[in-house]
mmCIF file of C-alpha atoms in Angstrom:
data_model
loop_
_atom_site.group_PDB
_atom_site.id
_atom_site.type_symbol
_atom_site.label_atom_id
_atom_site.label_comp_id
_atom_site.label_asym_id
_atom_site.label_seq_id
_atom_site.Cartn_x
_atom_site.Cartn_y
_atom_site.Cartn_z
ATOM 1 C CA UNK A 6 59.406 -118.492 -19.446
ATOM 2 C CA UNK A 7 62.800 -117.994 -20.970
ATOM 3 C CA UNK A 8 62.157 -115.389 -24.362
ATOM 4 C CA UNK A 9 64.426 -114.164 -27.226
ATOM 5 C CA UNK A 10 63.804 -110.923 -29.147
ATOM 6 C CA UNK A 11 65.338 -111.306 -32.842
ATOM 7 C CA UNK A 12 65.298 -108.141 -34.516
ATOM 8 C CA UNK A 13 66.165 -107.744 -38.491
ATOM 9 C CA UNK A 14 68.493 -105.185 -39.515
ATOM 10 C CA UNK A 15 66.636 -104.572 -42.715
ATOM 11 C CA UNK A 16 64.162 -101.986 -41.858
ATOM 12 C CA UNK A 17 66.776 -99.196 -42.055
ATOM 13 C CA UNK A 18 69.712 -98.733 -43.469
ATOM 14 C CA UNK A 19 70.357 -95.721 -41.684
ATOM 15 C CA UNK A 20 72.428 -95.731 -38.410
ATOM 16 C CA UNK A 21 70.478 -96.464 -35.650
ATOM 17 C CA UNK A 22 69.191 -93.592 -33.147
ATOM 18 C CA UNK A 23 69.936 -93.092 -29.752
ATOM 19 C CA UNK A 24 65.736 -94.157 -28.841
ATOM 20 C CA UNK A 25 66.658 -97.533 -30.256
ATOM 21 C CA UNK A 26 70.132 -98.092 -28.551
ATOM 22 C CA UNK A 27 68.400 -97.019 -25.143
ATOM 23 C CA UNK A 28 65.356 -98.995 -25.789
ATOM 24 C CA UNK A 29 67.603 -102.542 -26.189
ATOM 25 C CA UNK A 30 69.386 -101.911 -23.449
ATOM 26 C CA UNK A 31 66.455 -101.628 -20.989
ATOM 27 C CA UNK A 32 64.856 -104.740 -22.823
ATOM 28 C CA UNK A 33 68.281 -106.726 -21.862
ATOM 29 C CA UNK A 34 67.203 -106.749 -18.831
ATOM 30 C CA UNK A 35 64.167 -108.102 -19.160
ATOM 31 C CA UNK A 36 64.534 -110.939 -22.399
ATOM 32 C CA UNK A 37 67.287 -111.832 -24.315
ATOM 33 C CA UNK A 38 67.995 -109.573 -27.374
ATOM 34 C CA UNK A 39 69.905 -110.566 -30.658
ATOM 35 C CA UNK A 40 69.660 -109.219 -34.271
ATOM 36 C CA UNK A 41 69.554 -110.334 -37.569
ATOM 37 C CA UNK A 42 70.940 -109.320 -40.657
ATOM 38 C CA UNK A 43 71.987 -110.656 -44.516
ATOM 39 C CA UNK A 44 74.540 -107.973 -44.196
ATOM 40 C CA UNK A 45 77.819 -108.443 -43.517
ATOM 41 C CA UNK A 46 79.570 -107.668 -39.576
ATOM 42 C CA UNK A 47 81.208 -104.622 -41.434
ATOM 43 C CA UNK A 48 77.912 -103.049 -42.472
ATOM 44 C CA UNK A 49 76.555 -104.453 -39.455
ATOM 45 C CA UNK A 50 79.001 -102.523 -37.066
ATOM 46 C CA UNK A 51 78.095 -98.979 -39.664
ATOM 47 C CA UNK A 52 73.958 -99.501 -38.722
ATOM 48 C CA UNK A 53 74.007 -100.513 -35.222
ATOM 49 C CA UNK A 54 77.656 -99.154 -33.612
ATOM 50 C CA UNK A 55 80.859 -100.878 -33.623
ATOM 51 C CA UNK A 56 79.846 -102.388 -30.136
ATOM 52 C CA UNK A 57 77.265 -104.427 -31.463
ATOM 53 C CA UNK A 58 78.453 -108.036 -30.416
ATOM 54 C CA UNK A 59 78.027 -106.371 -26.785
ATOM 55 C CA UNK A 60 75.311 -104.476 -27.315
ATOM 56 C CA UNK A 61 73.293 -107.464 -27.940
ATOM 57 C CA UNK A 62 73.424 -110.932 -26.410
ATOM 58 C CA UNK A 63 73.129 -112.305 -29.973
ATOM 59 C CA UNK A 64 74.489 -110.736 -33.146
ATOM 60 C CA UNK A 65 74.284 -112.749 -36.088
ATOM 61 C CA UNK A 66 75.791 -110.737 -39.397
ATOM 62 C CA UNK A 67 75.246 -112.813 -43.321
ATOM 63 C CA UNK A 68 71.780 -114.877 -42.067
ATOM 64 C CA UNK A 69 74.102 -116.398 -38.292
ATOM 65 C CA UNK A 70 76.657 -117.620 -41.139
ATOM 66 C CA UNK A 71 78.836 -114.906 -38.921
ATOM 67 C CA UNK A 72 78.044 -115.144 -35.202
ATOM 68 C CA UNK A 73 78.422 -113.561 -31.702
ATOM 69 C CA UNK A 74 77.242 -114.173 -28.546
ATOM 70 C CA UNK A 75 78.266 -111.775 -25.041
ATOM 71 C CA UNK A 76 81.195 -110.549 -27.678
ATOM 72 C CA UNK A 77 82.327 -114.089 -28.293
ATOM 73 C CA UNK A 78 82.060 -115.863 -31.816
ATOM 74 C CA UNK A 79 80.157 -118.537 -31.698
ATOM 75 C CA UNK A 80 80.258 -119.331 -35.526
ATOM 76 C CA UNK A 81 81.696 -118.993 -39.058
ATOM 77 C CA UNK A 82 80.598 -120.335 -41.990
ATOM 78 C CA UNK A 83 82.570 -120.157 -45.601
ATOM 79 C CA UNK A 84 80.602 -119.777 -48.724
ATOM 80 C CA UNK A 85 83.675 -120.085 -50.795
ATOM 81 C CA UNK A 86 84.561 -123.684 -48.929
ATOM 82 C CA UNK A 87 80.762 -124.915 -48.987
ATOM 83 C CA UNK A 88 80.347 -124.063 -53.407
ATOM 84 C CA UNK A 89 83.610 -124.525 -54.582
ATOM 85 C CA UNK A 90 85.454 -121.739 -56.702
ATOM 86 C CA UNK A 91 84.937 -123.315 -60.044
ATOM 87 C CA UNK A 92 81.214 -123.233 -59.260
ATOM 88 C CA UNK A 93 81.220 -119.599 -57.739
ATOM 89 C CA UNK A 94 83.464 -118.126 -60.805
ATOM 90 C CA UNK A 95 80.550 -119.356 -63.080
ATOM 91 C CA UNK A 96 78.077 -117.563 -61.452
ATOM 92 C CA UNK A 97 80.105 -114.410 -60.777
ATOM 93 C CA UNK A 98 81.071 -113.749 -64.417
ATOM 94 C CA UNK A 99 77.718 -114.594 -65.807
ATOM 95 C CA UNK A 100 75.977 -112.350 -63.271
ATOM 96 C CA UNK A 101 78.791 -109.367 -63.828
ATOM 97 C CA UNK A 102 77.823 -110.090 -67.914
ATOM 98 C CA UNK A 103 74.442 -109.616 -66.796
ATOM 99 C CA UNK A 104 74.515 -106.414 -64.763
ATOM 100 C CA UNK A 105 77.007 -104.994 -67.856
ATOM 101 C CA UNK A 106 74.313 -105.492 -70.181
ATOM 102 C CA UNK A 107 71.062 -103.992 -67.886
ATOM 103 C CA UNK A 108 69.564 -100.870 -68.877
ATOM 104 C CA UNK A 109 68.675 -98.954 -66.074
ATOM 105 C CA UNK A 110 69.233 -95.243 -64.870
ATOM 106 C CA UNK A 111 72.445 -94.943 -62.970
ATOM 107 C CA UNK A 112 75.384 -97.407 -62.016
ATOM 108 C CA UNK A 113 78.069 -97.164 -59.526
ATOM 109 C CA UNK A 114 80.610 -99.910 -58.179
ATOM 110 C CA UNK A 115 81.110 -102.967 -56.260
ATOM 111 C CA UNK A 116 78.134 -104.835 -57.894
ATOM 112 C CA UNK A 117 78.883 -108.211 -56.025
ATOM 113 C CA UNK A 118 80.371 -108.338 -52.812
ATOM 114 C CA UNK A 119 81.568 -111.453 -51.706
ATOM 115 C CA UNK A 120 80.859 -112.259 -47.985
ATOM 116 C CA UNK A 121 81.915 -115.411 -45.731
ATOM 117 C CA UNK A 122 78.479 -117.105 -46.313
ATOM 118 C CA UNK A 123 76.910 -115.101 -48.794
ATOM 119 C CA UNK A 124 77.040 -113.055 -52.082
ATOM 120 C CA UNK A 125 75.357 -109.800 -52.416
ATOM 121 C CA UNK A 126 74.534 -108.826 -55.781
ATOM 122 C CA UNK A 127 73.558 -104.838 -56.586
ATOM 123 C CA UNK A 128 72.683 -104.367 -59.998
ATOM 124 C CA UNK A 129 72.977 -100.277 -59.255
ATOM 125 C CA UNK A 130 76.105 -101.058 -57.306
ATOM 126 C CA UNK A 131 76.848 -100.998 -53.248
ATOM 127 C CA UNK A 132 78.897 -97.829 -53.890
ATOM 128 C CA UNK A 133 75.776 -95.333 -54.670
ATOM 129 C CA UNK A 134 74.995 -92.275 -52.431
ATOM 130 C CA UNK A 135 72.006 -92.805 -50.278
ATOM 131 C CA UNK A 136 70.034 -90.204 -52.845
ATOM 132 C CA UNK A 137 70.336 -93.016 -54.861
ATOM 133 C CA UNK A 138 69.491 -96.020 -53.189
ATOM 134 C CA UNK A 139 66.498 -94.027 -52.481
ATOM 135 C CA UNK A 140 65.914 -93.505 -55.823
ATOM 136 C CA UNK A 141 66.690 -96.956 -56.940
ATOM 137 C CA UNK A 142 64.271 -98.311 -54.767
ATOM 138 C CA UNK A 143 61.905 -96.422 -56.453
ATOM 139 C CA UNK A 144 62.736 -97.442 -59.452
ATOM 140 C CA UNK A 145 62.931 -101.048 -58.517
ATOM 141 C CA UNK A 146 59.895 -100.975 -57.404
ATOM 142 C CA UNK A 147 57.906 -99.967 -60.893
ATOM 143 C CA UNK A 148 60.163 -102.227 -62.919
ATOM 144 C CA UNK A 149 61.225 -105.267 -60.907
ATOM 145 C CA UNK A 150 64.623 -104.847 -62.024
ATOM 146 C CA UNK A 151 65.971 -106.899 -58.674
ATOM 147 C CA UNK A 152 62.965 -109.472 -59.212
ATOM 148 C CA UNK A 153 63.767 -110.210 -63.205
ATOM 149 C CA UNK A 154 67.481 -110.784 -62.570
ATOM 150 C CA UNK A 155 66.669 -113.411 -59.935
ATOM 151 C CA UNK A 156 64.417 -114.973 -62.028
ATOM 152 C CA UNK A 157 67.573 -115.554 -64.769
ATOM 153 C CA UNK A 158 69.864 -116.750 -62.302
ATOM 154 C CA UNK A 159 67.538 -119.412 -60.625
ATOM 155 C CA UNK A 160 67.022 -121.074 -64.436
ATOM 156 C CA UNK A 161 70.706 -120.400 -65.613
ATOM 157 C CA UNK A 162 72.183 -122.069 -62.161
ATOM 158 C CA UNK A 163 69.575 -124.031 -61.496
ATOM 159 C CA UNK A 164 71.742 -126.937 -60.790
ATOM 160 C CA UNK A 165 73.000 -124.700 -57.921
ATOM 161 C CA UNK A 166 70.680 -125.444 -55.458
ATOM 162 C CA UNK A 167 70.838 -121.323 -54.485
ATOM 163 C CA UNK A 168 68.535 -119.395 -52.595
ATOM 164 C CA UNK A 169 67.767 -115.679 -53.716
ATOM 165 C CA UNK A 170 66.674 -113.192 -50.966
ATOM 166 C CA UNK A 171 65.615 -109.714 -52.209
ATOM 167 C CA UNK A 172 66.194 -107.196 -49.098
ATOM 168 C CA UNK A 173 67.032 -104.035 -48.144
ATOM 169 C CA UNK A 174 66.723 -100.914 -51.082
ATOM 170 C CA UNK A 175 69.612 -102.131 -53.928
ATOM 171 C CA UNK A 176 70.583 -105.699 -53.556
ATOM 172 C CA UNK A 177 69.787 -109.389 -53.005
ATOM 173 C CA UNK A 178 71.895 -112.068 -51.164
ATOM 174 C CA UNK A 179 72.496 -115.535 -52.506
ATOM 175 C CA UNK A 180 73.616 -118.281 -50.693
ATOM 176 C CA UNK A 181 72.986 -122.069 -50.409
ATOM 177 C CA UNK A 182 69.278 -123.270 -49.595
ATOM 178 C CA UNK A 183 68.451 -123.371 -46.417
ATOM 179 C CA UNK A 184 71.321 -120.212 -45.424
ATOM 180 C CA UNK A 185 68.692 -117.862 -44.815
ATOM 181 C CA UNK A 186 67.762 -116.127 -42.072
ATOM 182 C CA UNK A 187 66.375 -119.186 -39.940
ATOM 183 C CA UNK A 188 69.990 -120.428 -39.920
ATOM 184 C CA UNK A 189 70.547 -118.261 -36.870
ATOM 185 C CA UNK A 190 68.085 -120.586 -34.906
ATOM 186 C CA UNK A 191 70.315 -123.170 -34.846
ATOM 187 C CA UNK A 192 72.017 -121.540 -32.427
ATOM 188 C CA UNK A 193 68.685 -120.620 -30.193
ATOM 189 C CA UNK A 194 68.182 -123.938 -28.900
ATOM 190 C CA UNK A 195 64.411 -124.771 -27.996
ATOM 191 C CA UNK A 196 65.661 -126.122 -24.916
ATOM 192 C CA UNK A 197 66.532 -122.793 -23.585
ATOM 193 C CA UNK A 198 64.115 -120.393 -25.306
ATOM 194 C CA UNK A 199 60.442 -120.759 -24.682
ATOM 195 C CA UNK A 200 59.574 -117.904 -27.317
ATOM 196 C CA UNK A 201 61.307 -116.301 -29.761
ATOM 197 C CA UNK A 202 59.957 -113.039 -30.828
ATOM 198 C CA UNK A 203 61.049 -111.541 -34.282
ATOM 199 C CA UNK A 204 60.612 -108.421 -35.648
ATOM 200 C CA UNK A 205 61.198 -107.499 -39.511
ATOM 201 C CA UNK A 206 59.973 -105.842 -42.455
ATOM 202 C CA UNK A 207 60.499 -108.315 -45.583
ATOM 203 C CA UNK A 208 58.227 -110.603 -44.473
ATOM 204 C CA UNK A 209 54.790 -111.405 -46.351
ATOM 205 C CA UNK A 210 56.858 -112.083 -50.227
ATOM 206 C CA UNK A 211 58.286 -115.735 -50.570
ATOM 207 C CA UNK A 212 61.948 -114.399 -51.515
ATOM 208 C CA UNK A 213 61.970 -111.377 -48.618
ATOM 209 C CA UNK A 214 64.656 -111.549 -46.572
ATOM 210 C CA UNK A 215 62.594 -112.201 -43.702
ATOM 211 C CA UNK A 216 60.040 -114.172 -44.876
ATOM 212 C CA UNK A 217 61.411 -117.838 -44.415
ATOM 213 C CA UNK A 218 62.059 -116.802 -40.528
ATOM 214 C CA UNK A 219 58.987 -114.961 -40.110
ATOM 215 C CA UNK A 220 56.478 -118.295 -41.104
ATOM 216 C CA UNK A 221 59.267 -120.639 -39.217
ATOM 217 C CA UNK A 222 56.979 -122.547 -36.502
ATOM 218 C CA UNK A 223 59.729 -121.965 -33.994
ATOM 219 C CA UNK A 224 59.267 -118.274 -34.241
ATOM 220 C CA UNK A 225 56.619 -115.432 -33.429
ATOM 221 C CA UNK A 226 56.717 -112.937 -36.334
ATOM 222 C CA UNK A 227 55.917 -109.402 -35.858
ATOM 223 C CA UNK A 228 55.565 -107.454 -39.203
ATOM 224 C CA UNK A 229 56.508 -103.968 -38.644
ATOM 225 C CA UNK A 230 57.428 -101.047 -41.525
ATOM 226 C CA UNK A 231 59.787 -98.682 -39.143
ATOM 227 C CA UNK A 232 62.571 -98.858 -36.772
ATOM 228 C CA UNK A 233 59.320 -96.499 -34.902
ATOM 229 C CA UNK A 234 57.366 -99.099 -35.813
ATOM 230 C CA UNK A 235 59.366 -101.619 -33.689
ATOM 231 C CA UNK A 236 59.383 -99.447 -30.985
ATOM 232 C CA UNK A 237 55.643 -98.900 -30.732
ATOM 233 C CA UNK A 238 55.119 -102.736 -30.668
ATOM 234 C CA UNK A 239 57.753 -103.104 -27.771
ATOM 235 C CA UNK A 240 56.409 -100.905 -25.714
ATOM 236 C CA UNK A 241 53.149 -103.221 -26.065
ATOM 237 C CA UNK A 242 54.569 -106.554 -25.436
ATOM 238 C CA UNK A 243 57.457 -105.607 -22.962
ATOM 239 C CA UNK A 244 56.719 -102.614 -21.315
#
């Protein structure tokens, strides 16, 4: 039995610890090991090392829109070609107009980021201190600020055909349907995985960002809250 490990990059944005590093590299040995991220290979490289595309045997950075396999790219995928500018300078201004307007406690910069396959909107702003985000996420999470502003973009572009995906602390991604997370499967092909594990902590809300891959009937989903977390369960199921 031929098995992949997909882990999601979600469950911390902190940089990862030296248990976790050590931990994938003795599992390498025994399954294949890729991760998962809406993030972007920048952000990517600041969470898990700069080595990452070698660290794992699958890195997939923006849902697999960006992908590496043994250090070699094995895909890129452009949001700007798929949408059309016209199209994405609609929904950039109005969602800037939006943000502008939103009462909430603090507000930093870079409020959209624009990614190869994916925008990332932050209604608090990418640039906060991680004080912050912490606190943000607090806040988000009495007052659905994230969760409201979807809901207005999905019936102002609904002609768009987008997909929202509320992850991490301070942001969503939004990207074509069917650009989530599962996207990187494409690449796993049945014929030479028997299982594919994967391990993630936005999974049991219809809009997580690891909800869509978590349910997907090709994959095993683990829930798990901690990067700890993962670590406990690994232990179990490859020890």
């Amino acid at each position: 039995m031929i098995v992949s490990l997909m882990l999601a990059t979600s469950m911390c944005m902190q940089v990862v610890t030296p248990e976790v590093t050590a931990r994938i590299a003795k599992l390498k040995n025994q399954i294949t090991v890729g991760v998962v991220g809406g993030s972007d290979l920048v952000k990517q490289k600041e969470q898990l090392g700069e080595d990452v595309i070698h660290t794992f045997d699958y890195s997939f950075s923006e849902n697999g829109l960006v992908g590496y396999h043994n250090g070699e790219c094995i895909n890129k995928t452009s949001l700007k070609e798929y949408v059309g500018n016209d199209k994405l300078n609609k929904f950039i201004n109005f969602t800037l107009l939006y943000i502008a307007n939103l009462d909430i406690p603090i507000k930093r910069g870079t409020f959209i980021e624009f990614r190869q396959g994916m925008l990332n909107v932050s209604p608090i702003g990418r640039n906060c201190s991680q004080d912050e985000r912490d606190d943000f996420e607090q806040y988000d999470h009495i007052h659905q600020v994230r969760a409201k502003m979807v809901n207005v973009l999905r019936a102002q572009f609904a002609d768009y055909d987008f997909t929202y995906s509320i992850g991490g602390q301070i942001s969503f991604d939004v990207f074509p349907t069917g650009w989530d997370k599962t996207y990187c499967l494409k690449f796993l092909s049945a014929a030479d995985f028997d299982e594919i594990h994967f391990f993630g902590d936005k999974t049991h809300v219809v809009g997580g960002n690891d909800y869509e891959i978590f349910v997907h009937d090709r994959t095993i989903g683990h829930a798990v809250k901690s990067p700890e977390d993962t670590l406990r369960l690994l232990d179990t199921l490859f020890p």
